[in-house]
Structures are given as structure tokens and as C-alpha cells.
Short mmCIF file of C-alpha atoms in Angstrom, two decimals:
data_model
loop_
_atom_site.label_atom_id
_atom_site.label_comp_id
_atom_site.label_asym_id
_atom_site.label_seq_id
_atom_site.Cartn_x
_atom_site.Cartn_y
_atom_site.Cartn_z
CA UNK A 1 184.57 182.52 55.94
CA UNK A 2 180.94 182.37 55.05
CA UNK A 3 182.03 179.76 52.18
CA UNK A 4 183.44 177.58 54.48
CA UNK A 5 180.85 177.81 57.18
CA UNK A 6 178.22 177.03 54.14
CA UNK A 7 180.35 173.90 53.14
CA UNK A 8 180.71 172.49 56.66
CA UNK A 9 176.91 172.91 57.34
CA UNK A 10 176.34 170.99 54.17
CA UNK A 11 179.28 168.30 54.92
CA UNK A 12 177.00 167.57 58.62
CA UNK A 13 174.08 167.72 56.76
CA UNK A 14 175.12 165.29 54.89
CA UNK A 15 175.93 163.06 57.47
CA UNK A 16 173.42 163.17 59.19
CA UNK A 17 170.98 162.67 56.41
CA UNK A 18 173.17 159.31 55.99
CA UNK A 19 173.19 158.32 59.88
CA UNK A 20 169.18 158.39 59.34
CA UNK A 21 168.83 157.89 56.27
CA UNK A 22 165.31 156.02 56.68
CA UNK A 23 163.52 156.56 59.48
CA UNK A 24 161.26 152.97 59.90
CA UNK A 25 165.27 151.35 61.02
CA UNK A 26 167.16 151.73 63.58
CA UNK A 27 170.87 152.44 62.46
CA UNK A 28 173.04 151.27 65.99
CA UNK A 29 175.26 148.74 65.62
CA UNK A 30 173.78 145.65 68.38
CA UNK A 31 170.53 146.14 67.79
CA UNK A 32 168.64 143.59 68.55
CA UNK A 33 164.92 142.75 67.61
CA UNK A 34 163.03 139.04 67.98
CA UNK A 35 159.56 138.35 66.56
CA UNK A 36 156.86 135.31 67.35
CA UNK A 37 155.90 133.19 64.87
CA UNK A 38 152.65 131.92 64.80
CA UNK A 39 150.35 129.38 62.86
CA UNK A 40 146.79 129.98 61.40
CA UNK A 41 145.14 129.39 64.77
CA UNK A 42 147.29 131.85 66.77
CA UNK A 43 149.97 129.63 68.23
CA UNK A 44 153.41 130.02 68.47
CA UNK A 45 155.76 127.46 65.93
CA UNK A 46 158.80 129.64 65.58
CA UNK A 47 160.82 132.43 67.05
CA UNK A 48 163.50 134.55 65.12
CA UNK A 49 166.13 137.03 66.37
CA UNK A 50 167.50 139.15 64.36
CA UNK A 51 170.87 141.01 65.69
CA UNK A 52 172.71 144.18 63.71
CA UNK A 53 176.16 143.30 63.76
CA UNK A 54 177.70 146.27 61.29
CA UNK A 55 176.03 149.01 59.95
CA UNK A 56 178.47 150.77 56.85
CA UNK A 57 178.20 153.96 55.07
CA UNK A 58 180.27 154.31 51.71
CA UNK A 59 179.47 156.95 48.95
CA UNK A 60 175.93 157.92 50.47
CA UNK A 61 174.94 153.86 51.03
CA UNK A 62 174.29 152.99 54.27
CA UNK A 63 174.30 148.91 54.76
CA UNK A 64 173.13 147.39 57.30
CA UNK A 65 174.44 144.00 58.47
CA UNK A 66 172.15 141.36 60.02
CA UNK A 67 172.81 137.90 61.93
CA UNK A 68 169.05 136.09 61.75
CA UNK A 69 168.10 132.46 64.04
CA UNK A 70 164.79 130.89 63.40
CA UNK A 71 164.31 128.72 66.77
CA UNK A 72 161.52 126.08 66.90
CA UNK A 73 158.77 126.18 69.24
CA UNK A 74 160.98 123.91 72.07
CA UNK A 75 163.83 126.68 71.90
CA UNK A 76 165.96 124.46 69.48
CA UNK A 77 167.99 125.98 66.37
CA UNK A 78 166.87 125.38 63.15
CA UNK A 79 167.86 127.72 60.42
CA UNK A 80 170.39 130.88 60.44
CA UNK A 81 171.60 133.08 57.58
CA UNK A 82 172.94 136.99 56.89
CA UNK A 83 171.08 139.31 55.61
CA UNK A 84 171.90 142.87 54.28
CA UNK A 85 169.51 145.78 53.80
CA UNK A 86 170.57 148.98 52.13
CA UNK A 87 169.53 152.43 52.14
CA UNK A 88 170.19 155.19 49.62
CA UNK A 89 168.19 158.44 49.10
CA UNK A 90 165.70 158.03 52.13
CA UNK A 91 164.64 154.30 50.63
CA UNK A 92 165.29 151.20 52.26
CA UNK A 93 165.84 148.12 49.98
CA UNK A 94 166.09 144.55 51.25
CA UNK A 95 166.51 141.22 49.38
CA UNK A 96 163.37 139.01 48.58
CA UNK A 97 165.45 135.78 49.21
CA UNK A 98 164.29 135.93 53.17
CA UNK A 99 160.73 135.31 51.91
CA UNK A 100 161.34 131.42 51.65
CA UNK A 101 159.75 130.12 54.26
CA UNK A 102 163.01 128.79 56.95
CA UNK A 103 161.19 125.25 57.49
CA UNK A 104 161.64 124.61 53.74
CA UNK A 105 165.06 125.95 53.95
CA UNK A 106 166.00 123.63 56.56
CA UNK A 107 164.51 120.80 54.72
CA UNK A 108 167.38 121.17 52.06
CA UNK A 109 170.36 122.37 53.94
CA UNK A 110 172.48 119.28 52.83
CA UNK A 111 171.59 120.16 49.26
CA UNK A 112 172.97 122.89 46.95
CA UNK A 113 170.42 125.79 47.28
CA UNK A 114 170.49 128.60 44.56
CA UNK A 115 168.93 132.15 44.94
CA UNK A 116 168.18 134.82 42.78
CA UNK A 117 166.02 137.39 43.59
CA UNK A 118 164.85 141.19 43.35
CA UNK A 119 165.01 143.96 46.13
CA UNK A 120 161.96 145.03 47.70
CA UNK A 121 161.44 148.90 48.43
CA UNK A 122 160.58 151.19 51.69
CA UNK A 123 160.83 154.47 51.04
CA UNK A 124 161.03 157.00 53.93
CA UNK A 125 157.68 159.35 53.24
CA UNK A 126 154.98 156.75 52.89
CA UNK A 127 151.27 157.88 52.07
CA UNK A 128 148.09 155.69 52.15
CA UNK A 129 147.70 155.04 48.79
CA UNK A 130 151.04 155.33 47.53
CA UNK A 131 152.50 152.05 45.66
CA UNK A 132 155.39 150.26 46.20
CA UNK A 133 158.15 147.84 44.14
CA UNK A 134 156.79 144.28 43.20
CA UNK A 135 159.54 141.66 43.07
CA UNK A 136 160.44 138.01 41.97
CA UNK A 137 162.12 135.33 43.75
CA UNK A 138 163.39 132.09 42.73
CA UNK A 139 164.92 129.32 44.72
CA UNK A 140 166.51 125.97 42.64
CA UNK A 141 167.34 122.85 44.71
CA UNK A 142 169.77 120.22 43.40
CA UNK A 143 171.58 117.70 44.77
CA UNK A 144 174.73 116.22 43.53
CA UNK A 145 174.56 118.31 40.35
CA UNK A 146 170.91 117.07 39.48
CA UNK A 147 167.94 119.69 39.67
CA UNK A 148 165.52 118.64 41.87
CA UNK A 149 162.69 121.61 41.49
CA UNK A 150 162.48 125.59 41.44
CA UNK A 151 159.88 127.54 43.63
CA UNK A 152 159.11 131.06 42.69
CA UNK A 153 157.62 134.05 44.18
CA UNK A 154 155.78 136.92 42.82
CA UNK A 155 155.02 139.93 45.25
CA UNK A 156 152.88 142.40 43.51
CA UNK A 157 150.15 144.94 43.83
CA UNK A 158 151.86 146.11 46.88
CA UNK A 159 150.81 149.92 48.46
CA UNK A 160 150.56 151.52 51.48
CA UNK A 161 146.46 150.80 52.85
CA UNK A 162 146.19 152.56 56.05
CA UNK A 163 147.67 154.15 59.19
CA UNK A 164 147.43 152.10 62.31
CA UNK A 165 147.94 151.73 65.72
CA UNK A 166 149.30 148.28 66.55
CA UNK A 167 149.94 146.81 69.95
CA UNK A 168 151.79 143.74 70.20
CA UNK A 169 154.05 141.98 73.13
CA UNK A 170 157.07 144.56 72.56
CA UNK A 171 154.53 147.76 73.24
CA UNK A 172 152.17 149.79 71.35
CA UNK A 173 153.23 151.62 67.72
CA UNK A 174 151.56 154.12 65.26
CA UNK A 175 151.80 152.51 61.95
CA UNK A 176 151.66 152.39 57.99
CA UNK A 177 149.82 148.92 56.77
CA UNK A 178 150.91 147.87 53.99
CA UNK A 179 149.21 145.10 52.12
CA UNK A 180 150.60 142.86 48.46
CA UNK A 181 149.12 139.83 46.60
CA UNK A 182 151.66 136.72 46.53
CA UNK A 183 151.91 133.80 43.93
CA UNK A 184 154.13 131.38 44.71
CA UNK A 185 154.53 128.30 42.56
CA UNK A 186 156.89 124.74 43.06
CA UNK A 187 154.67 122.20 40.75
CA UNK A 188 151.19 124.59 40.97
CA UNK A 189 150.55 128.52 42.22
CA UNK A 190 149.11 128.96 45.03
CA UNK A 191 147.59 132.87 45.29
CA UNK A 192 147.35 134.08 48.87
CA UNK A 193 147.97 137.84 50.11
CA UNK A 194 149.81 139.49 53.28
CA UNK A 195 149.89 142.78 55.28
CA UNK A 196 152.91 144.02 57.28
CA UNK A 197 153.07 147.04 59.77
CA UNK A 198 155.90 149.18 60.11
CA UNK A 199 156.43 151.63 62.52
CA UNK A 200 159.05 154.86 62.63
CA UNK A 201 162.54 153.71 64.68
CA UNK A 202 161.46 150.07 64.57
CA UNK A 203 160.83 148.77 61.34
CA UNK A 204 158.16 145.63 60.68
CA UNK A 205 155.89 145.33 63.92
CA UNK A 206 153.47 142.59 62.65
CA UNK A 207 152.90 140.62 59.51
CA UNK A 208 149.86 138.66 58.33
CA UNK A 209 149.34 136.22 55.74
CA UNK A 210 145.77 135.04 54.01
CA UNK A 211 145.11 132.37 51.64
CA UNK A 212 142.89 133.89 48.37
CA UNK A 213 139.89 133.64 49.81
CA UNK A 214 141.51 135.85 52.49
CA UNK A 215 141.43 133.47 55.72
CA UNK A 216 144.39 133.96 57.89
CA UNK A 217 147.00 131.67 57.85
CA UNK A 218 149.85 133.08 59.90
CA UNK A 219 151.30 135.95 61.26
CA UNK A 220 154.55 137.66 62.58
CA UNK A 221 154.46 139.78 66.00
CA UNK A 222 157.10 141.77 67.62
CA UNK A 223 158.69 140.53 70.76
CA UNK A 224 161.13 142.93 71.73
CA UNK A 225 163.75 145.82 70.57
CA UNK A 226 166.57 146.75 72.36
#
């Protein structure tokens, strides 16, 4: 009897470690989580919505499905695409693809767009200090079978800065800053860096993004969660 009631507590720990298996996401099915977009000055260009429309657990992997819209600053549609993230062990891994910016990805929907790319990490216990996965991705454009140009980008020198608290439209968060160089390239690199805040239950609260001489150029703010 004690055998079994030693084996069930581990089969619901288990599954319960998988049902939250990082803490910075929420894990319900219909989630549903839209950020403001602005430009260097502060105003709004874009909006996205992000929606969970499955979230999966097989062999200890929990996947979670996502339906994304980037909307313009009149309300009108302009770019839409799925995106998974996966977590295994307590770390959250997501694809570096998203990182394109969606106006240039609108700019060659009628073309034949190929992506490769490497996962980014969030691991459950963050520390200030601690650092994280660098990544490549690279985006070809050709059309009718004739390559038109790659772009590439390098995250690196990523690690957890700070702990902050953050208040944006959707309410007020403890976070953990954390801050990368980027070098992207098309025909020259450009070097530029960015810090995003994450916050327990929600995920990314706010992003900012600096040119190399570290002037602001845009940032990302939370709207709502529900």
C-alpha cells in the first residue's frame, strides 16, 4: 500500500510539475495577451495579439500553440503567423524566427520566404547575473526561384541585469530585466542592443530596443492579459 501511495504521489507530481512547468507563462488554453508597439519617440505604429489556441503535453514537453496579428496603427491587418513555444525541464524555449521585424515580413509576402533559426532560452529560476542562450537567425527572400538577399540575426551576450518593478497599461509587475547585444546584417551590420521584462504568470511585459550608441529606438508594452 505504501508503494502505491508513493507512486501515485509521484505520478501527480509529475503532472503538475508539467501543467507549470515554467512559471513566467501562462499554460490555459484562450489566453489571450496584446502588446503596443511603439516608435523611437513613444508613439504607437503597431498592435499585436497574441491568442493560445492549444497547449499539449507529450513525454514531459509541454507546447504551447499561438495565433499572432500585427495590426497597423488605423486598426488594419497586416501580418499573422503561428508560433510554438516549448517547455521541458522548467525552461521555456521559443523560436528566433519572430524576431524579423512584421513590416519587412509583409513587404515580401508574395515572395517565397525561407527561415532557419535557433531557439532562444527562459529558464524557470532566473538570477541577476545569470546568462542566457545566444542564437542565430536567418531569413532568404526569392522570388520565382531567384535569391533576392538574406538578413541575419545574431542575439548574444544575453543575461539576466536586474529585478524590476514595471508598470505599464495592463497593471503593475515585479520583474527580471533582461538585456542582449543584436547584429543584424542584409548588405551591412547594424549593432544595436535590447532589454525585455518578464514577469511570473505573464511572460514579456515590456521590451526596448537601442541603437549602439544606446538611444532608444522602440519599445514593446503590455496591453492586456486575460
Amino acid at each position: 500500500m505504501k508503494t502505491i501511495l508513493l507512486a501515485l504521489i509521484g505520478i501527480i507530481s509529475f503532472n503538475l510539475s508539467a501543467q507549470n512547468c515554467n512559471d513566467f507563462y501562462s499554460y490555459k488554453k484562450g489566453t489571450f495577451i496584446e502588446y503596443i508597439h511603439n516608435n523611437a519617440k513613444g508613439k504607437m505604429e503597431s498592435i499585436s495579439k497574441m491568442l493560445i489556441t492549444d497547449v499539449i503535453t507529450e513525454n514531459g514537453i509541454i507546447a504551447l500553440k499561438t495565433d499572432n496579428i500585427y495590426y497597423d496603427d488605423k486598426d488594419k491587418e497586416t501580418y499573422k503567423f503561428q508560433q510554438t513555444y516549448y517547455c521541458q525541464d522548467g525552461v521555456i524555449t521559443f523560436d528566433m524566427s519572430n524576431m524579423f521585424d512584421p513590416k519587412t515580413m509583409e513587404g515580401y509576402k508574395d515572395m517565397q520566404v525561407s527561415l532557419t533559426s535557433d531557439k532562444l532560452d527562459l529558464p524557470n529560476n532566473l538570477t541577476i547575473g545569470q546568462s542566457l542562450k545566444e542564437g542565430t537567425a536567418t531569413m532568404e527572400i526569392s522570388n520565382q526561384g531567384m535569391k533576392l538577399m538574406t538578413m541575419n540575426i545574431h542575439v548574444y551576450n544575453r543575461k539576466v541585469e536586474t529585478k524590476e518593478t514595471i508598470t505599464v497599461p495592463a497593471g503593475t509587475y515585479e520583474c527580471f530585466k533582461i538585456t542582449y547585444d543584436v547584429e543584424s546584417k542584409v548588405i551591412f551590420k547594424i549593432q544595436g542592443k535590447a532589454a525585455e521584462w518578464y514577469a511570473k504568470g505573464i511572460g514579456m511585459v515590456k521590451q526596448e530596443t537601442y541603437d549602439s550608441k544606446g538611444k532608444i529606438t522602440g519599445s514593446t508594452i503590455l496591453k492586456s492579459f486575460k
